[in-house]
């Protein structure tokens, strides 16, 4: 159990204090939103995979105020979210088929909950989904376009969802036994640098055989490397969607402060080893990384094999993926890792064009 002093430190963290106005204003579309163009997925980076195309179509219809800002701020994050969504849906429905019970998915700190609302719509009762946010505007967007009775929202920070809350709140009854997939999306970096305490709080909520996904912006041991990747993000990607003034205002308002709570990859690995036998980097875009972790080798292999290859131009990816962070000598996961082949939308009928 996390000590009260840590909880109190999180209550006074930037996300709930100095950043709160920024998130409320952006989620309400009063500022911080793209002022040049709105992000749209490039399905060619996903090899026109049919499962990804289906997820992308449903996902786009559920966008809310904060989503445009998020996907325009991180290079190719939208394509990665679609790739993850298709993979999670496949993994979760296999759990439902084996157990005859709905799979449970929790996105921790995911804005309007667009991602889990999409999963709930596609799952149609085969998935039960939950997200949390401490921003009232995100709650309002969620409730205005909930889209499925199987999608649930908790209004508050992640650390308010303790064991007692799951028992006391009838709307959380589907999640009392934990989650098959728990997805921490750029949340820890808004609270503090102590990844061990943060994982200590959420890891017990992951079911046996479950998966932890994390999207984090990591510090680099060489500050020049970090700055070069930031320049690439700001100058070559974000300028497609934001004016330079908009980019400059965000940097001064939030990014400079947020860097104080970032950790590097070695620190991340040390924390993950305290809780998980296996951990793999499955996506990298500049300073952003997606990790998948589990104590069940078979589950992690099944999940990773449900993903098409990372959907990102090589110039933005600085790691050879998948990159194993933690493994075991007795049952190593590294030799068995493989992405699935794309199920291309293109027709293969005789006499028809093969390109998309």
Short mmCIF file of the C-alpha atoms (twelve columns), coordinates in Angstrom:
data_MODEL
# 
_entry.id   MODEL 
# 
loop_
_atom_site.group_PDB 
_atom_site.id 
_atom_site.type_symbol 
_atom_site.label_atom_id 
_atom_site.label_alt_id 
_atom_site.label_comp_id 
_atom_site.label_asym_id 
_atom_site.label_seq_id 
_atom_site.Cartn_x 
_atom_site.Cartn_y 
_atom_site.Cartn_z 
_atom_site.pdbx_PDB_model_num 
ATOM 1   C CA . UNK A 1   0.000   0.000   0.000   1 
ATOM 2   C CA . UNK A 2   1.311   3.442   -0.928  1 
ATOM 3   C CA . UNK A 3   1.995   5.604   2.125   1 
ATOM 4   C CA . UNK A 4   -0.153  8.683   2.916   1 
ATOM 5   C CA . UNK A 5   2.774   11.049  2.365   1 
ATOM 6   C CA . UNK A 6   3.106   9.900   -1.244  1 
ATOM 7   C CA . UNK A 7   -0.627  10.312  -1.828  1 
ATOM 8   C CA . UNK A 8   -0.452  13.812  -0.422  1 
ATOM 9   C CA . UNK A 9   2.470   14.628  -2.713  1 
ATOM 10  C CA . UNK A 10  0.422   13.460  -5.703  1 
ATOM 11  C CA . UNK A 11  -2.497  15.650  -4.598  1 
ATOM 12  C CA . UNK A 12  -0.185  18.663  -4.845  1 
ATOM 13  C CA . UNK A 13  1.442   17.575  -8.111  1 
ATOM 14  C CA . UNK A 14  1.507   19.784  -11.238 1 
ATOM 15  C CA . UNK A 15  -1.311  17.862  -12.964 1 
ATOM 16  C CA . UNK A 16  -3.803  18.875  -10.258 1 
ATOM 17  C CA . UNK A 17  -2.404  22.346  -9.528  1 
ATOM 18  C CA . UNK A 18  -0.434  24.405  -12.049 1 
ATOM 19  C CA . UNK A 19  -1.582  22.329  -15.053 1 
ATOM 20  C CA . UNK A 20  -5.267  22.052  -14.187 1 
ATOM 21  C CA . UNK A 21  -6.314  25.247  -15.963 1 
ATOM 22  C CA . UNK A 22  -4.457  24.249  -19.136 1 
ATOM 23  C CA . UNK A 23  -6.203  20.872  -19.297 1 
ATOM 24  C CA . UNK A 24  -9.626  22.347  -18.595 1 
ATOM 25  C CA . UNK A 25  -9.179  25.052  -21.217 1 
ATOM 26  C CA . UNK A 26  -7.857  22.630  -23.841 1 
ATOM 27  C CA . UNK A 27  -10.560 20.027  -23.203 1 
ATOM 28  C CA . UNK A 28  -13.148 22.819  -23.529 1 
ATOM 29  C CA . UNK A 29  -11.484 23.881  -26.812 1 
ATOM 30  C CA . UNK A 30  -10.852 27.355  -25.447 1 
ATOM 31  C CA . UNK A 31  -7.138  27.112  -26.165 1 
ATOM 32  C CA . UNK A 32  -4.297  24.759  -27.008 1 
ATOM 33  C CA . UNK A 33  -6.170  23.185  -29.910 1 
ATOM 34  C CA . UNK A 34  -4.707  22.793  -33.429 1 
ATOM 35  C CA . UNK A 35  -5.155  26.065  -35.318 1 
ATOM 36  C CA . UNK A 36  -3.854  24.993  -38.756 1 
ATOM 37  C CA . UNK A 37  -5.247  21.493  -39.355 1 
ATOM 38  C CA . UNK A 38  -6.773  18.555  -37.497 1 
ATOM 39  C CA . UNK A 39  -4.864  15.259  -37.256 1 
ATOM 40  C CA . UNK A 40  -6.074  12.398  -39.432 1 
ATOM 41  C CA . UNK A 41  -4.545  8.905   -39.490 1 
ATOM 42  C CA . UNK A 42  -2.296  7.798   -42.320 1 
ATOM 43  C CA . UNK A 43  -3.514  4.235   -42.844 1 
ATOM 44  C CA . UNK A 44  -0.687  3.533   -45.278 1 
ATOM 45  C CA . UNK A 45  1.625   3.444   -42.235 1 
ATOM 46  C CA . UNK A 46  -0.585  0.630   -40.938 1 
ATOM 47  C CA . UNK A 47  -0.337  -1.195  -44.289 1 
ATOM 48  C CA . UNK A 48  -4.066  -0.571  -44.746 1 
ATOM 49  C CA . UNK A 49  -4.777  -3.273  -42.186 1 
ATOM 50  C CA . UNK A 50  -8.500  -4.054  -42.024 1 
ATOM 51  C CA . UNK A 51  -8.714  -4.343  -38.214 1 
ATOM 52  C CA . UNK A 52  -6.900  -1.031  -37.840 1 
ATOM 53  C CA . UNK A 53  -9.160  0.597   -40.434 1 
ATOM 54  C CA . UNK A 54  -12.265 -0.552  -38.535 1 
ATOM 55  C CA . UNK A 55  -10.921 0.810   -35.246 1 
ATOM 56  C CA . UNK A 56  -9.869  4.092   -36.902 1 
ATOM 57  C CA . UNK A 57  -13.346 4.599   -38.378 1 
ATOM 58  C CA . UNK A 58  -15.103 4.159   -35.019 1 
ATOM 59  C CA . UNK A 59  -12.428 6.107   -33.142 1 
ATOM 60  C CA . UNK A 60  -12.734 9.198   -35.361 1 
ATOM 61  C CA . UNK A 61  -16.472 9.445   -34.677 1 
ATOM 62  C CA . UNK A 62  -15.872 9.687   -30.923 1 
ATOM 63  C CA . UNK A 63  -13.232 12.434  -30.847 1 
ATOM 64  C CA . UNK A 64  -13.628 15.049  -28.130 1 
ATOM 65  C CA . UNK A 65  -12.090 18.384  -27.225 1 
ATOM 66  C CA . UNK A 66  -8.721  17.185  -25.942 1 
ATOM 67  C CA . UNK A 67  -8.139  14.514  -28.584 1 
ATOM 68  C CA . UNK A 68  -7.141  16.842  -31.412 1 
ATOM 69  C CA . UNK A 69  -4.542  18.497  -29.189 1 
ATOM 70  C CA . UNK A 70  -3.099  15.164  -28.063 1 
ATOM 71  C CA . UNK A 71  -2.725  13.566  -31.481 1 
ATOM 72  C CA . UNK A 72  -1.342  16.721  -33.048 1 
ATOM 73  C CA . UNK A 73  1.301   17.009  -30.313 1 
ATOM 74  C CA . UNK A 74  3.032   13.602  -30.484 1 
ATOM 75  C CA . UNK A 75  4.376   12.444  -33.847 1 
ATOM 76  C CA . UNK A 76  2.315   9.538   -35.206 1 
ATOM 77  C CA . UNK A 77  0.612   8.926   -31.883 1 
ATOM 78  C CA . UNK A 78  -2.754  8.662   -33.657 1 
ATOM 79  C CA . UNK A 79  -1.557  5.809   -35.848 1 
ATOM 80  C CA . UNK A 80  -0.069  4.091   -32.798 1 
ATOM 81  C CA . UNK A 81  -3.321  4.466   -30.870 1 
ATOM 82  C CA . UNK A 82  -5.184  2.811   -33.732 1 
ATOM 83  C CA . UNK A 83  -2.611  0.006   -33.852 1 
ATOM 84  C CA . UNK A 84  -2.954  -0.504  -30.092 1 
ATOM 85  C CA . UNK A 85  -6.729  -0.316  -30.263 1 
ATOM 86  C CA . UNK A 86  -6.967  -3.069  -32.852 1 
ATOM 87  C CA . UNK A 87  -4.508  -5.198  -30.864 1 
ATOM 88  C CA . UNK A 88  -6.278  -4.672  -27.532 1 
ATOM 89  C CA . UNK A 89  -9.636  -5.482  -29.098 1 
ATOM 90  C CA . UNK A 90  -8.279  -8.757  -30.501 1 
ATOM 91  C CA . UNK A 91  -6.568  -9.681  -27.225 1 
ATOM 92  C CA . UNK A 92  -9.614  -8.785  -25.103 1 
ATOM 93  C CA . UNK A 93  -12.147 -10.661 -27.223 1 
ATOM 94  C CA . UNK A 94  -9.965  -13.768 -26.994 1 
ATOM 95  C CA . UNK A 95  -10.191 -13.471 -23.201 1 
ATOM 96  C CA . UNK A 96  -13.967 -13.176 -23.483 1 
ATOM 97  C CA . UNK A 97  -14.108 -16.244 -25.737 1 
ATOM 98  C CA . UNK A 98  -12.015 -18.335 -23.325 1 
ATOM 99  C CA . UNK A 99  -13.721 -17.257 -20.100 1 
ATOM 100 C CA . UNK A 100 -17.265 -16.402 -21.249 1 
ATOM 101 C CA . UNK A 101 -16.865 -13.187 -19.229 1 
ATOM 102 C CA . UNK A 102 -16.253 -9.621  -20.422 1 
ATOM 103 C CA . UNK A 103 -12.629 -8.539  -20.555 1 
ATOM 104 C CA . UNK A 104 -11.828 -5.375  -18.598 1 
ATOM 105 C CA . UNK A 105 -9.722  -2.472  -19.875 1 
ATOM 106 C CA . UNK A 106 -8.702  0.643   -17.925 1 
ATOM 107 C CA . UNK A 107 -7.071  3.698   -19.458 1 
ATOM 108 C CA . UNK A 108 -5.493  5.729   -16.700 1 
ATOM 109 C CA . UNK A 109 -5.527  9.424   -17.537 1 
ATOM 110 C CA . UNK A 110 -6.858  9.342   -21.093 1 
ATOM 111 C CA . UNK A 111 -8.633  12.651  -21.588 1 
ATOM 112 C CA . UNK A 112 -12.146 12.256  -22.959 1 
ATOM 113 C CA . UNK A 113 -11.961 8.468   -22.959 1 
ATOM 114 C CA . UNK A 114 -12.280 8.355   -26.740 1 
ATOM 115 C CA . UNK A 115 -10.085 5.260   -26.855 1 
ATOM 116 C CA . UNK A 116 -12.034 3.185   -24.333 1 
ATOM 117 C CA . UNK A 117 -15.377 4.386   -25.695 1 
ATOM 118 C CA . UNK A 118 -14.286 3.015   -29.062 1 
ATOM 119 C CA . UNK A 119 -13.332 -0.322  -27.508 1 
ATOM 120 C CA . UNK A 120 -16.654 -0.471  -25.661 1 
ATOM 121 C CA . UNK A 121 -18.630 0.209   -28.830 1 
ATOM 122 C CA . UNK A 122 -16.769 -2.463  -30.793 1 
ATOM 123 C CA . UNK A 123 -16.903 -4.904  -27.874 1 
ATOM 124 C CA . UNK A 124 -20.678 -4.599  -27.403 1 
ATOM 125 C CA . UNK A 125 -20.593 -6.168  -23.945 1 
ATOM 126 C CA . UNK A 126 -17.607 -8.416  -24.568 1 
ATOM 127 C CA . UNK A 127 -15.444 -5.621  -23.127 1 
ATOM 128 C CA . UNK A 128 -16.047 -3.431  -20.083 1 
ATOM 129 C CA . UNK A 129 -13.974 -0.271  -20.128 1 
ATOM 130 C CA . UNK A 130 -13.044 2.450   -17.651 1 
ATOM 131 C CA . UNK A 131 -11.128 5.714   -17.842 1 
ATOM 132 C CA . UNK A 132 -10.376 8.431   -15.324 1 
ATOM 133 C CA . UNK A 133 -9.656  12.137  -15.532 1 
ATOM 134 C CA . UNK A 134 -9.558  14.973  -13.025 1 
ATOM 135 C CA . UNK A 135 -10.689 17.474  -15.701 1 
ATOM 136 C CA . UNK A 136 -14.389 18.353  -15.654 1 
ATOM 137 C CA . UNK A 137 -14.483 19.151  -19.376 1 
ATOM 138 C CA . UNK A 138 -13.238 15.632  -20.177 1 
ATOM 139 C CA . UNK A 139 -16.059 14.186  -18.092 1 
ATOM 140 C CA . UNK A 140 -18.574 16.377  -19.908 1 
ATOM 141 C CA . UNK A 141 -17.362 15.230  -23.328 1 
ATOM 142 C CA . UNK A 142 -17.439 11.604  -22.214 1 
ATOM 143 C CA . UNK A 143 -21.011 11.831  -20.945 1 
ATOM 144 C CA . UNK A 144 -22.199 13.789  -23.985 1 
ATOM 145 C CA . UNK A 145 -20.986 11.051  -26.325 1 
ATOM 146 C CA . UNK A 146 -20.625 7.977   -24.142 1 
ATOM 147 C CA . UNK A 147 -21.645 5.774   -27.085 1 
ATOM 148 C CA . UNK A 148 -21.896 2.577   -25.030 1 
ATOM 149 C CA . UNK A 149 -23.292 1.570   -21.657 1 
ATOM 150 C CA . UNK A 150 -20.193 -0.597  -21.272 1 
ATOM 151 C CA . UNK A 151 -17.904 2.475   -21.130 1 
ATOM 152 C CA . UNK A 152 -17.395 3.999   -17.675 1 
ATOM 153 C CA . UNK A 153 -15.781 7.202   -16.438 1 
ATOM 154 C CA . UNK A 154 -14.336 8.071   -13.037 1 
ATOM 155 C CA . UNK A 155 -14.016 11.770  -12.303 1 
ATOM 156 C CA . UNK A 156 -10.820 12.142  -10.337 1 
ATOM 157 C CA . UNK A 157 -7.087  11.348  -10.379 1 
ATOM 158 C CA . UNK A 158 -5.831  7.783   -10.697 1 
ATOM 159 C CA . UNK A 159 -4.823  7.494   -7.035  1 
ATOM 160 C CA . UNK A 160 -8.410  8.156   -5.882  1 
ATOM 161 C CA . UNK A 161 -9.386  4.778   -7.327  1 
ATOM 162 C CA . UNK A 162 -8.354  2.661   -4.357  1 
ATOM 163 C CA . UNK A 163 -9.814  -0.696  -3.293  1 
ATOM 164 C CA . UNK A 164 -12.469 0.910   -1.120  1 
ATOM 165 C CA . UNK A 165 -13.709 3.051   -4.020  1 
ATOM 166 C CA . UNK A 166 -14.196 0.032   -6.286  1 
ATOM 167 C CA . UNK A 167 -16.317 -1.604  -3.597  1 
ATOM 168 C CA . UNK A 168 -18.344 1.472   -2.651  1 
ATOM 169 C CA . UNK A 169 -19.143 2.797   -6.157  1 
ATOM 170 C CA . UNK A 170 -21.843 0.740   -7.983  1 
ATOM 171 C CA . UNK A 171 -20.652 2.106   -11.340 1 
ATOM 172 C CA . UNK A 172 -17.286 0.424   -10.721 1 
ATOM 173 C CA . UNK A 173 -18.628 -3.004  -9.774  1 
ATOM 174 C CA . UNK A 174 -17.494 -4.565  -13.077 1 
ATOM 175 C CA . UNK A 175 -13.903 -3.727  -12.163 1 
ATOM 176 C CA . UNK A 176 -13.662 -4.955  -8.562  1 
ATOM 177 C CA . UNK A 177 -11.610 -7.977  -9.638  1 
ATOM 178 C CA . UNK A 178 -9.121  -5.925  -11.628 1 
ATOM 179 C CA . UNK A 179 -8.190  -5.428  -15.266 1 
ATOM 180 C CA . UNK A 180 -7.001  -7.590  -18.122 1 
ATOM 181 C CA . UNK A 181 -5.314  -4.531  -19.628 1 
ATOM 182 C CA . UNK A 182 -4.303  -1.422  -17.686 1 
ATOM 183 C CA . UNK A 183 -3.082  1.433   -19.877 1 
ATOM 184 C CA . UNK A 184 -1.166  4.327   -18.294 1 
ATOM 185 C CA . UNK A 185 -1.113  7.089   -20.878 1 
ATOM 186 C CA . UNK A 186 1.377   9.922   -20.170 1 
ATOM 187 C CA . UNK A 187 -0.022  10.270  -16.639 1 
ATOM 188 C CA . UNK A 188 2.765   9.381   -14.216 1 
ATOM 189 C CA . UNK A 189 4.981   12.101  -15.693 1 
ATOM 190 C CA . UNK A 190 2.453   14.699  -14.521 1 
ATOM 191 C CA . UNK A 191 2.747   13.716  -10.842 1 
ATOM 192 C CA . UNK A 192 6.311   12.901  -9.813  1 
ATOM 193 C CA . UNK A 193 9.435   10.898  -10.677 1 
ATOM 194 C CA . UNK A 194 8.873   7.961   -8.309  1 
ATOM 195 C CA . UNK A 195 7.852   5.254   -10.788 1 
ATOM 196 C CA . UNK A 196 8.187   2.511   -8.175  1 
ATOM 197 C CA . UNK A 197 5.507   4.054   -5.947  1 
ATOM 198 C CA . UNK A 198 3.260   4.725   -8.931  1 
ATOM 199 C CA . UNK A 199 3.552   1.134   -10.151 1 
ATOM 200 C CA . UNK A 200 3.056   -0.074  -6.596  1 
ATOM 201 C CA . UNK A 201 -0.335  1.633   -6.609  1 
ATOM 202 C CA . UNK A 202 -1.634  0.280   -9.932  1 
ATOM 203 C CA . UNK A 203 0.082   -3.110  -10.338 1 
ATOM 204 C CA . UNK A 204 -2.226  -4.926  -7.880  1 
ATOM 205 C CA . UNK A 205 -5.179  -3.981  -10.096 1 
ATOM 206 C CA . UNK A 206 -3.812  -6.063  -12.997 1 
ATOM 207 C CA . UNK A 207 -5.326  -9.546  -13.161 1 
ATOM 208 C CA . UNK A 208 -3.118  -12.658 -13.353 1 
ATOM 209 C CA . UNK A 209 -2.110  -12.915 -16.988 1 
ATOM 210 C CA . UNK A 210 -2.908  -9.238  -17.523 1 
ATOM 211 C CA . UNK A 211 -0.946  -6.579  -19.397 1 
ATOM 212 C CA . UNK A 212 0.329   -3.146  -18.384 1 
ATOM 213 C CA . UNK A 213 0.744   -0.664  -21.224 1 
ATOM 214 C CA . UNK A 214 2.540   2.625   -20.686 1 
ATOM 215 C CA . UNK A 215 3.077   5.626   -22.917 1 
ATOM 216 C CA . UNK A 216 5.785   7.846   -21.458 1 
ATOM 217 C CA . UNK A 217 7.876   10.775  -22.520 1 
ATOM 218 C CA . UNK A 218 11.344  9.846   -21.335 1 
ATOM 219 C CA . UNK A 219 14.347  11.939  -20.436 1 
ATOM 220 C CA . UNK A 220 17.612  11.147  -22.221 1 
ATOM 221 C CA . UNK A 221 20.959  10.700  -20.518 1 
ATOM 222 C CA . UNK A 222 22.412  13.105  -23.081 1 
ATOM 223 C CA . UNK A 223 20.408  16.377  -22.971 1 
ATOM 224 C CA . UNK A 224 21.448  17.177  -26.548 1 
ATOM 225 C CA . UNK A 225 19.764  13.985  -27.784 1 
ATOM 226 C CA . UNK A 226 16.573  14.968  -25.964 1 
ATOM 227 C CA . UNK A 227 16.644  18.472  -27.442 1 
ATOM 228 C CA . UNK A 228 17.261  17.206  -30.988 1 
ATOM 229 C CA . UNK A 229 14.240  14.936  -30.780 1 
ATOM 230 C CA . UNK A 230 12.142  17.771  -29.373 1 
ATOM 231 C CA . UNK A 231 13.204  19.980  -32.268 1 
ATOM 232 C CA . UNK A 232 12.148  17.281  -34.720 1 
ATOM 233 C CA . UNK A 233 8.745   16.986  -33.011 1 
ATOM 234 C CA . UNK A 234 8.117   20.716  -32.829 1 
ATOM 235 C CA . UNK A 235 9.533   21.860  -36.158 1 
ATOM 236 C CA . UNK A 236 8.784   18.940  -38.474 1 
ATOM 237 C CA . UNK A 237 5.560   17.506  -37.075 1 
ATOM 238 C CA . UNK A 238 3.640   19.903  -34.856 1 
ATOM 239 C CA . UNK A 239 3.913   22.753  -37.351 1 
ATOM 240 C CA . UNK A 240 1.520   20.792  -39.573 1 
ATOM 241 C CA . UNK A 241 -1.206  21.419  -37.004 1 
ATOM 242 C CA . UNK A 242 -0.189  24.306  -34.728 1 
ATOM 243 C CA . UNK A 243 1.020   27.824  -35.433 1 
ATOM 244 C CA . UNK A 244 4.483   28.611  -34.062 1 
ATOM 245 C CA . UNK A 245 2.915   30.963  -31.538 1 
ATOM 246 C CA . UNK A 246 0.664   28.150  -30.292 1 
ATOM 247 C CA . UNK A 247 3.653   25.812  -29.982 1 
ATOM 248 C CA . UNK A 248 5.678   28.415  -28.113 1 
ATOM 249 C CA . UNK A 249 2.859   29.140  -25.666 1 
ATOM 250 C CA . UNK A 250 2.386   25.467  -24.837 1 
ATOM 251 C CA . UNK A 251 6.119   24.965  -24.306 1 
ATOM 252 C CA . UNK A 252 6.323   27.796  -21.825 1 
ATOM 253 C CA . UNK A 253 3.074   26.869  -20.095 1 
ATOM 254 C CA . UNK A 254 3.428   23.148  -19.553 1 
ATOM 255 C CA . UNK A 255 6.342   21.314  -21.163 1 
ATOM 256 C CA . UNK A 256 9.127   23.031  -19.261 1 
ATOM 257 C CA . UNK A 257 7.459   22.171  -15.948 1 
ATOM 258 C CA . UNK A 258 6.523   18.614  -16.981 1 
ATOM 259 C CA . UNK A 259 10.159  17.753  -17.699 1 
ATOM 260 C CA . UNK A 260 10.843  17.858  -13.953 1 
ATOM 261 C CA . UNK A 261 8.759   14.680  -13.528 1 
ATOM 262 C CA . UNK A 262 10.224  12.714  -16.436 1 
ATOM 263 C CA . UNK A 263 12.609  9.790   -15.949 1 
ATOM 264 C CA . UNK A 264 14.946  8.045   -18.381 1 
ATOM 265 C CA . UNK A 265 14.767  4.513   -19.789 1 
ATOM 266 C CA . UNK A 266 17.163  2.912   -17.243 1 
ATOM 267 C CA . UNK A 267 15.052  4.309   -14.385 1 
ATOM 268 C CA . UNK A 268 11.940  2.941   -16.079 1 
ATOM 269 C CA . UNK A 269 13.524  -0.504  -16.427 1 
ATOM 270 C CA . UNK A 270 14.554  -0.567  -12.758 1 
ATOM 271 C CA . UNK A 271 10.995  0.230   -11.670 1 
ATOM 272 C CA . UNK A 272 9.408   -2.327  -14.018 1 
ATOM 273 C CA . UNK A 273 11.718  -5.097  -12.792 1 
ATOM 274 C CA . UNK A 274 10.276  -4.662  -9.318  1 
ATOM 275 C CA . UNK A 275 6.855   -5.792  -10.559 1 
ATOM 276 C CA . UNK A 276 7.078   -7.608  -13.910 1 
ATOM 277 C CA . UNK A 277 9.058   -10.534 -15.300 1 
ATOM 278 C CA . UNK A 278 8.714   -9.294  -18.868 1 
ATOM 279 C CA . UNK A 279 8.684   -5.832  -20.418 1 
ATOM 280 C CA . UNK A 280 9.074   -4.823  -24.049 1 
ATOM 281 C CA . UNK A 281 9.244   -1.473  -25.858 1 
ATOM 282 C CA . UNK A 282 6.714   -1.806  -28.677 1 
ATOM 283 C CA . UNK A 283 6.799   1.767   -30.050 1 
ATOM 284 C CA . UNK A 284 9.125   4.765   -30.089 1 
ATOM 285 C CA . UNK A 285 8.634   8.257   -31.471 1 
ATOM 286 C CA . UNK A 286 11.410  10.646  -30.519 1 
ATOM 287 C CA . UNK A 287 11.340  10.903  -26.728 1 
ATOM 288 C CA . UNK A 288 8.056   8.972   -26.467 1 
ATOM 289 C CA . UNK A 289 7.981   5.250   -25.718 1 
ATOM 290 C CA . UNK A 290 5.245   2.616   -25.396 1 
ATOM 291 C CA . UNK A 291 6.041   -0.344  -23.133 1 
ATOM 292 C CA . UNK A 292 4.083   -3.566  -22.646 1 
ATOM 293 C CA . UNK A 293 4.717   -5.518  -19.433 1 
ATOM 294 C CA . UNK A 294 3.367   -8.688  -17.854 1 
ATOM 295 C CA . UNK A 295 4.240   -11.534 -15.526 1 
ATOM 296 C CA . UNK A 296 2.743   -14.008 -17.991 1 
ATOM 297 C CA . UNK A 297 4.978   -14.785 -20.968 1 
ATOM 298 C CA . UNK A 298 2.132   -16.349 -22.964 1 
ATOM 299 C CA . UNK A 299 -0.114  -13.294 -22.472 1 
ATOM 300 C CA . UNK A 300 2.529   -10.830 -23.547 1 
ATOM 301 C CA . UNK A 301 3.408   -12.908 -26.606 1 
ATOM 302 C CA . UNK A 302 -0.260  -13.175 -27.517 1 
ATOM 303 C CA . UNK A 303 -0.737  -9.433  -27.177 1 
ATOM 304 C CA . UNK A 304 2.359   -8.434  -29.140 1 
ATOM 305 C CA . UNK A 305 1.514   -10.918 -31.888 1 
ATOM 306 C CA . UNK A 306 -1.867  -9.175  -32.236 1 
ATOM 307 C CA . UNK A 307 -0.119  -5.940  -33.285 1 
ATOM 308 C CA . UNK A 308 0.924   -4.992  -36.791 1 
ATOM 309 C CA . UNK A 309 4.381   -3.482  -37.084 1 
ATOM 310 C CA . UNK A 310 4.866   0.018   -35.608 1 
ATOM 311 C CA . UNK A 311 3.257   2.671   -37.783 1 
ATOM 312 C CA . UNK A 312 5.917   5.354   -37.836 1 
ATOM 313 C CA . UNK A 313 8.428   6.672   -40.384 1 
ATOM 314 C CA . UNK A 314 11.973  5.425   -39.639 1 
ATOM 315 C CA . UNK A 315 13.283  8.971   -39.128 1 
ATOM 316 C CA . UNK A 316 11.174  9.330   -35.967 1 
ATOM 317 C CA . UNK A 317 11.970  5.917   -34.463 1 
ATOM 318 C CA . UNK A 318 15.280  5.613   -32.590 1 
ATOM 319 C CA . UNK A 319 14.996  2.048   -31.276 1 
ATOM 320 C CA . UNK A 320 15.109  -1.394  -32.890 1 
ATOM 321 C CA . UNK A 321 11.631  -2.700  -32.086 1 
ATOM 322 C CA . UNK A 322 10.498  -4.754  -30.306 1 
ATOM 323 C CA . UNK A 323 13.102  -3.933  -27.665 1 
ATOM 324 C CA . UNK A 324 13.175  -6.242  -24.638 1 
ATOM 325 C CA . UNK A 325 13.662  -4.405  -21.333 1 
ATOM 326 C CA . UNK A 326 13.140  -7.230  -18.830 1 
ATOM 327 C CA . UNK A 327 13.287  -10.960 -19.511 1 
ATOM 328 C CA . UNK A 328 14.025  -14.278 -17.797 1 
ATOM 329 C CA . UNK A 329 16.792  -16.775 -18.466 1 
ATOM 330 C CA . UNK A 330 14.597  -19.816 -17.919 1 
ATOM 331 C CA . UNK A 331 11.755  -18.743 -20.225 1 
ATOM 332 C CA . UNK A 332 13.011  -15.871 -22.389 1 
ATOM 333 C CA . UNK A 333 10.498  -13.934 -24.408 1 
ATOM 334 C CA . UNK A 334 12.913  -12.293 -26.841 1 
ATOM 335 C CA . UNK A 335 13.314  -15.190 -29.324 1 
ATOM 336 C CA . UNK A 336 9.560   -15.550 -29.787 1 
ATOM 337 C CA . UNK A 337 8.588   -11.919 -30.407 1 
ATOM 338 C CA . UNK A 338 6.943   -11.118 -33.734 1 
ATOM 339 C CA . UNK A 339 4.390   -8.675  -35.132 1 
ATOM 340 C CA . UNK A 340 1.409   -10.019 -37.040 1 
ATOM 341 C CA . UNK A 341 1.109   -9.506  -40.768 1 
ATOM 342 C CA . UNK A 342 -1.338  -6.863  -41.921 1 
ATOM 343 C CA . UNK A 343 -4.664  -8.032  -43.296 1 
ATOM 344 C CA . UNK A 344 -4.712  -5.517  -46.142 1 
ATOM 345 C CA . UNK A 345 -7.984  -3.900  -47.164 1 
ATOM 346 C CA . UNK A 346 -6.893  -4.154  -50.817 1 
ATOM 347 C CA . UNK A 347 -8.773  -6.694  -52.891 1 
ATOM 348 C CA . UNK A 348 -6.852  -9.699  -54.152 1 
ATOM 349 C CA . UNK A 349 -9.460  -10.662 -56.726 1 
ATOM 350 C CA . UNK A 350 -8.045  -11.559 -60.178 1 
ATOM 351 C CA . UNK A 351 -7.855  -8.626  -62.533 1 
ATOM 352 C CA . UNK A 352 -8.138  -5.972  -59.799 1 
ATOM 353 C CA . UNK A 353 -5.432  -3.507  -58.753 1 
ATOM 354 C CA . UNK A 354 -3.281  -4.651  -55.845 1 
ATOM 355 C CA . UNK A 355 -2.349  -1.192  -54.557 1 
ATOM 356 C CA . UNK A 356 -4.410  0.770   -52.032 1 
# 
